mmCIF file of C-alpha atoms in Angstrom:
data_model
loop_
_atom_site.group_PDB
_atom_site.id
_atom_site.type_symbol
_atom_site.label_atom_id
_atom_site.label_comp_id
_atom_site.label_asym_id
_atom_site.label_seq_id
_atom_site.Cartn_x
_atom_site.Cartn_y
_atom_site.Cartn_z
ATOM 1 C CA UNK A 1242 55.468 -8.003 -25.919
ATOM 2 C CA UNK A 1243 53.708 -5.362 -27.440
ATOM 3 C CA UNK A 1244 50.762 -3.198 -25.336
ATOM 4 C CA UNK A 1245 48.393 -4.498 -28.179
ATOM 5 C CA UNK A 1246 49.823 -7.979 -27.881
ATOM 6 C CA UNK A 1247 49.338 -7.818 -24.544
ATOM 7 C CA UNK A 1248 45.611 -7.047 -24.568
ATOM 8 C CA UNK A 1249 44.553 -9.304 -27.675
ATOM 9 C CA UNK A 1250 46.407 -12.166 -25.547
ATOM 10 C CA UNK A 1251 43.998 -11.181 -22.710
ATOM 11 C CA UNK A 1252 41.233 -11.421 -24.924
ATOM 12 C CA UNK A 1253 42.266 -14.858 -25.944
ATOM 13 C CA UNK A 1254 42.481 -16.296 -22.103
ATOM 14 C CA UNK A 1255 38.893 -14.909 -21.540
ATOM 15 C CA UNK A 1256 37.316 -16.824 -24.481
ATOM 16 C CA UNK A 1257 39.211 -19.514 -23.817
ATOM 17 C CA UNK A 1258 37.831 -19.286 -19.902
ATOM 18 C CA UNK A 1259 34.027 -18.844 -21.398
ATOM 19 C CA UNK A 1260 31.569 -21.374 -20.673
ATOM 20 C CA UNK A 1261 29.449 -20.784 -23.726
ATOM 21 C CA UNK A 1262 29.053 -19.476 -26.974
ATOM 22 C CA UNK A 1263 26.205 -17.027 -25.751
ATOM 23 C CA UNK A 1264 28.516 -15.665 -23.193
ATOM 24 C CA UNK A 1265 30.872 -14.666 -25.806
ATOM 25 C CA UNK A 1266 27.699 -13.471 -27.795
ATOM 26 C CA UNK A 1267 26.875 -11.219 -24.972
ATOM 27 C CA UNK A 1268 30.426 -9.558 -24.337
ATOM 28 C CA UNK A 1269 30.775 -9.520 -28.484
ATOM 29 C CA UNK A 1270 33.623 -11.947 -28.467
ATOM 30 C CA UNK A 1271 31.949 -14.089 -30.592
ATOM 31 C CA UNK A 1272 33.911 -12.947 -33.635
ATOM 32 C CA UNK A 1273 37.185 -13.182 -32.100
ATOM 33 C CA UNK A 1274 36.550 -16.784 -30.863
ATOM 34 C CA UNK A 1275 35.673 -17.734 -34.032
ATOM 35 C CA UNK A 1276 38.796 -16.890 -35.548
ATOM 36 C CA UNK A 1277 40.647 -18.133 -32.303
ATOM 37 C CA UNK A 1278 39.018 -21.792 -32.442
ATOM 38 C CA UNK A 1279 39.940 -21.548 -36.703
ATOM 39 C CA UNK A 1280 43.478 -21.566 -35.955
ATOM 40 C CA UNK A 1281 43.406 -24.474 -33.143
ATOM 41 C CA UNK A 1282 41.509 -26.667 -35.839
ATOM 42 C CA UNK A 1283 38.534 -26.759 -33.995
ATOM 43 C CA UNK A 1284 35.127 -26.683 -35.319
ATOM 44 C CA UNK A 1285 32.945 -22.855 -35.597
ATOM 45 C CA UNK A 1286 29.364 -23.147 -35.105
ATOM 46 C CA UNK A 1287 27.075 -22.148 -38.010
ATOM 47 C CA UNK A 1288 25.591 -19.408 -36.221
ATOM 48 C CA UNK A 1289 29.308 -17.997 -35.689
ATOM 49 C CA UNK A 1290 30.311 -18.588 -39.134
ATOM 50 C CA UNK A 1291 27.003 -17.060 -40.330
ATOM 51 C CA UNK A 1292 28.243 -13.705 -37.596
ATOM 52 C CA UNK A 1293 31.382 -13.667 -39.354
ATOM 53 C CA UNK A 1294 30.044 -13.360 -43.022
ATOM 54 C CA UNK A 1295 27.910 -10.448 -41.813
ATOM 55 C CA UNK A 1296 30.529 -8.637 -39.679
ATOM 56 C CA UNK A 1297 32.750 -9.266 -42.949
ATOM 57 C CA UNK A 1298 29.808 -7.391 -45.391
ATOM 58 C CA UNK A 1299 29.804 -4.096 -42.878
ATOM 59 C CA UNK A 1300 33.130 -4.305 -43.115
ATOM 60 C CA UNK A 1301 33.532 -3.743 -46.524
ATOM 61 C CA UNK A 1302 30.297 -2.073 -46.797
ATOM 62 C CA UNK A 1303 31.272 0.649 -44.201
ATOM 63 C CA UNK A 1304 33.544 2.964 -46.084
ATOM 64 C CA UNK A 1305 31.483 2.929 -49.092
ATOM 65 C CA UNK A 1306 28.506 3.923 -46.860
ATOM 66 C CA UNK A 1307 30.611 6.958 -44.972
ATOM 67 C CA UNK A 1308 31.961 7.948 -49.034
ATOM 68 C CA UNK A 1309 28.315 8.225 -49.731
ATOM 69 C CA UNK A 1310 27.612 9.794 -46.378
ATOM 70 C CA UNK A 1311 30.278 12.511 -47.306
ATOM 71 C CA UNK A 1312 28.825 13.566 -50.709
ATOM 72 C CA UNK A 1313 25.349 13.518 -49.405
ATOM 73 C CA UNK A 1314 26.745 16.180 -46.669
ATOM 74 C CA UNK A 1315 29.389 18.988 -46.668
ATOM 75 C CA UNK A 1316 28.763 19.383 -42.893
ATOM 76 C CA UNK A 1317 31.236 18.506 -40.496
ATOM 77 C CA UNK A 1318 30.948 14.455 -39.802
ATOM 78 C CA UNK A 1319 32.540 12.423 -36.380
ATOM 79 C CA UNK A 1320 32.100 9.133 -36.866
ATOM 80 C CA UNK A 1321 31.340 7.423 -33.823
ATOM 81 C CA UNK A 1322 32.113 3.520 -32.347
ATOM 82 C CA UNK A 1323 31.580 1.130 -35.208
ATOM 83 C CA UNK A 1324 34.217 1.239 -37.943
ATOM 84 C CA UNK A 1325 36.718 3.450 -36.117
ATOM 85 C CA UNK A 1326 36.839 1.279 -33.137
ATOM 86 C CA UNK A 1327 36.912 -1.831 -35.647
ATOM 87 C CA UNK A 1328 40.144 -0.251 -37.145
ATOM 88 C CA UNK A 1329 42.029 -0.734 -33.068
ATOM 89 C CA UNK A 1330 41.009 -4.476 -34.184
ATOM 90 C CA UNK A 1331 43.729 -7.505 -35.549
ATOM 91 C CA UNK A 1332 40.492 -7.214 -38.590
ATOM 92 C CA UNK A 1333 37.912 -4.623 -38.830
ATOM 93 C CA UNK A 1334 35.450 -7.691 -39.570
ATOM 94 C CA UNK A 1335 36.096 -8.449 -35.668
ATOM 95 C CA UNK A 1336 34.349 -5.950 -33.986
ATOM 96 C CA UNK A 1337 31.123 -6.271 -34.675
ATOM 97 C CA UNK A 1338 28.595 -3.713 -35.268
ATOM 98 C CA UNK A 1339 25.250 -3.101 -37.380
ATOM 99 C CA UNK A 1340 24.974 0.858 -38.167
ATOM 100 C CA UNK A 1341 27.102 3.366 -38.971
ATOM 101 C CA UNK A 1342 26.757 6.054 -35.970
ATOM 102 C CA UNK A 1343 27.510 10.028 -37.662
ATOM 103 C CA UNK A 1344 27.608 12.950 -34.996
ATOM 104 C CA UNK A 1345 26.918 16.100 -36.757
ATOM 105 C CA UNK A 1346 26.057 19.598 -35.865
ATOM 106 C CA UNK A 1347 22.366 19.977 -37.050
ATOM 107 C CA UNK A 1348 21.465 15.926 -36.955
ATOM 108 C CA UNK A 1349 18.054 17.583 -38.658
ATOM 109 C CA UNK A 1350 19.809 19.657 -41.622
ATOM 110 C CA UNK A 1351 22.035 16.516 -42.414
ATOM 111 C CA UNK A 1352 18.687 14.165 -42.406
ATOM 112 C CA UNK A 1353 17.383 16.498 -45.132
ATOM 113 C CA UNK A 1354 20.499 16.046 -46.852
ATOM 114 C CA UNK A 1355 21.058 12.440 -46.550
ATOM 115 C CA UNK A 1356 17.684 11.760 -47.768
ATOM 116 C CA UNK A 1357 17.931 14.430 -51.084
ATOM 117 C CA UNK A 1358 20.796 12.084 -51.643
ATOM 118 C CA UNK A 1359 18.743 8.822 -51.771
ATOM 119 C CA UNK A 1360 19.233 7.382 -48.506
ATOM 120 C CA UNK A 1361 15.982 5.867 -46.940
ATOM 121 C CA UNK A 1362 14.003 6.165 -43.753
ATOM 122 C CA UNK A 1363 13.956 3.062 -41.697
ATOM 123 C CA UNK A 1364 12.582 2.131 -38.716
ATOM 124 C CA UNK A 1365 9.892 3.954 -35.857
ATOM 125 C CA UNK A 1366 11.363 7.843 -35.718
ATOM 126 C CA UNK A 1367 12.781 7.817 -32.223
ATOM 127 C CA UNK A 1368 11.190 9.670 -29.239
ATOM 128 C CA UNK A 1369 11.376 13.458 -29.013
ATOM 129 C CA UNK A 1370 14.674 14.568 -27.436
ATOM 130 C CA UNK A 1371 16.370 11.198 -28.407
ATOM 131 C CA UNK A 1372 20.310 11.407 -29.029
ATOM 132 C CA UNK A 1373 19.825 10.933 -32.595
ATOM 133 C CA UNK A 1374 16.968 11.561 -35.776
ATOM 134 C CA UNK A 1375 15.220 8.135 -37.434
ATOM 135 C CA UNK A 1376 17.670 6.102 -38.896
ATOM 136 C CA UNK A 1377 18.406 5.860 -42.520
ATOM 137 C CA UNK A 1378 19.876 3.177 -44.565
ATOM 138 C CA UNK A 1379 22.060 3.818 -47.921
ATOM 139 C CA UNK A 1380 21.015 3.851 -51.127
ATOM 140 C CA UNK A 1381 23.188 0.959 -52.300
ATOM 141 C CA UNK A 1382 23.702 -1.268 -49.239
ATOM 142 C CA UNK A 1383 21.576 -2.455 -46.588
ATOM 143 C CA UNK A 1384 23.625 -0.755 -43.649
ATOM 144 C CA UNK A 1385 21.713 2.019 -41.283
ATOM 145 C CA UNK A 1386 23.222 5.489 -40.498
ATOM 146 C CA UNK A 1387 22.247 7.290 -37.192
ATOM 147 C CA UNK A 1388 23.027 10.927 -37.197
ATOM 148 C CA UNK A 1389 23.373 11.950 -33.808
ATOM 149 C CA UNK A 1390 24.002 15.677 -32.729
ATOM 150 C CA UNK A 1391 24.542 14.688 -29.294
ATOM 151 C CA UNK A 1392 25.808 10.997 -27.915
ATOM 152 C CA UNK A 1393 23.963 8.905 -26.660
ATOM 153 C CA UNK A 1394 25.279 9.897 -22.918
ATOM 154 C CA UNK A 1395 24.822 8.607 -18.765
ATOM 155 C CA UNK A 1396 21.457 9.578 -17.730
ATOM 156 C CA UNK A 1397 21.381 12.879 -15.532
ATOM 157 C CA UNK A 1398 24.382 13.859 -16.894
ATOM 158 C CA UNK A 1399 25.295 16.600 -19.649
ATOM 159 C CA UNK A 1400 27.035 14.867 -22.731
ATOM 160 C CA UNK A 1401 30.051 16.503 -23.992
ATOM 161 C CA UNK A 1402 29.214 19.579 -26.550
ATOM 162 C CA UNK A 1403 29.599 18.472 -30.513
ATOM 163 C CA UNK A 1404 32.119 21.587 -30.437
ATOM 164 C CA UNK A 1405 33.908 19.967 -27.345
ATOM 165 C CA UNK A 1406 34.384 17.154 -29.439
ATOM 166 C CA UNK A 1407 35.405 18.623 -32.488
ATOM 167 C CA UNK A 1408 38.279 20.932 -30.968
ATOM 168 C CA UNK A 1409 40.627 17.784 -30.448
ATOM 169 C CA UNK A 1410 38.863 15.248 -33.720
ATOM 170 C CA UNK A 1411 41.514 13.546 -35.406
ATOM 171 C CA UNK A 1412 40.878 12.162 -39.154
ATOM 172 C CA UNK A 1413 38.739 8.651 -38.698
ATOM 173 C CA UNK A 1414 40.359 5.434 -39.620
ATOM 174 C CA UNK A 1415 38.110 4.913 -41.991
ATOM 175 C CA UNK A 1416 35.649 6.934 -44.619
ATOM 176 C CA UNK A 1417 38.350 8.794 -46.469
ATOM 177 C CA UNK A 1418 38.409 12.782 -46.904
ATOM 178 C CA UNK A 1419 37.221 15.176 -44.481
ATOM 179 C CA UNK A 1420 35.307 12.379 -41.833
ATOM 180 C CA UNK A 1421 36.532 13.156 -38.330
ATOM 181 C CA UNK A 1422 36.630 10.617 -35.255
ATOM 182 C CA UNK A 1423 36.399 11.506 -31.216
ATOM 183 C CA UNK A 1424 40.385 11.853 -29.855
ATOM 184 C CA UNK A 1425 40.934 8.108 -28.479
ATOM 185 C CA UNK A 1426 40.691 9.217 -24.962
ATOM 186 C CA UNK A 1427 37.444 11.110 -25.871
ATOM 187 C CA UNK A 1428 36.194 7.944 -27.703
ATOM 188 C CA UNK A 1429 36.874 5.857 -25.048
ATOM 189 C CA UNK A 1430 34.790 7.925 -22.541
ATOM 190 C CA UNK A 1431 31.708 8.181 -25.582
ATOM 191 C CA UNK A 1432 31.863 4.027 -25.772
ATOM 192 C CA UNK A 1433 31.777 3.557 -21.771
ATOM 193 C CA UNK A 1434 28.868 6.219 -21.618
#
């Protein structure tokens, strides 16, 4: 048995021990129970199969997106959570996820970029000294980006520097040419915080 086995067959004895459908919600197992009750024949909840035909959109939709997000901006991009952790996944359109989360150097100088290149302002512009700059959403699909030029981070404590980061980034999973991702151990640490 494989390490990966090991841990998606762990996965599968926790949704099988859930009591509910929200519980799975809440933990973001939903997806993978879905496709774990499909193969015993038993029925999926609409609001499950509804999940899974988003989760399967921002699949797709996600390296488009990070394509545009790289000709919008020559700056150095680390794509964080979100479609690199989907690509640890059996299928990406299991881990779910609803933005596209960009760490950058100057979160403000790739804004003005991203916006030049047609992306669109969404939402309330977060509070002063938030982690990232008001989301944007692409030009061609509705899926928000979040440039961040710090992560979001433990309270009290000093996230790690974007240059910290960058000395040990490895080419992301997804979004083709010249989009970094955290090392895995790094990543690891940035999802926990």
């Amino acid at each position: 048995m494989t390490k990966s086995s090991s841990i998606w067959g762990s996965v599968d004895r926790l949704i099988d021990a859930a009591v509910s459908v929200r519980d799975l919600w809440a933990h973001g197992l939903h997806l993978l129970a879905a496709r774990r009750w499909r193969a015993q024949g038993r029925e999926i909840p609409s609001e499950l199969v509804a999940a899974e035909r988003v989760a399967a959109f921002v699949a797709l939709a996600a390296p488009a997106v990070l394509a545009e997000a790289r000709r919008a901006y020559d700056g150095t991009i680390v794509v964080l959570k979100g479609p690199e952790i989907a690509a640890r996944y059996p299928d990406p359109a299991l881990r779910p996820y609803g933005d596209l989360d960009l760490l950058v150097a100057d979160a403000e100088a790739a804004y003005a970029a991203f916006v030049a290149a047609g992306f669109v302002p969404v939402g309330p512009p977060p509070a002063s000294g938030f982690h990232h700059v008001q989301p944007l959403q692409s030009p061609r699909f509705p899926l928000r980006v979040e440039l961040h030029t710090r992560p979001s981070w433990v309270e009290g404590a000093k996230p790690p520097a974007f240059h910290e980061l960058l000395e040990v980034a490895q080419p992301a999973a997804v979004g083709g040419d010249g989009i970094l991702a955290p090392a895995s151990a790094h990543h690891a640490l940035l999802l926990a915080a």
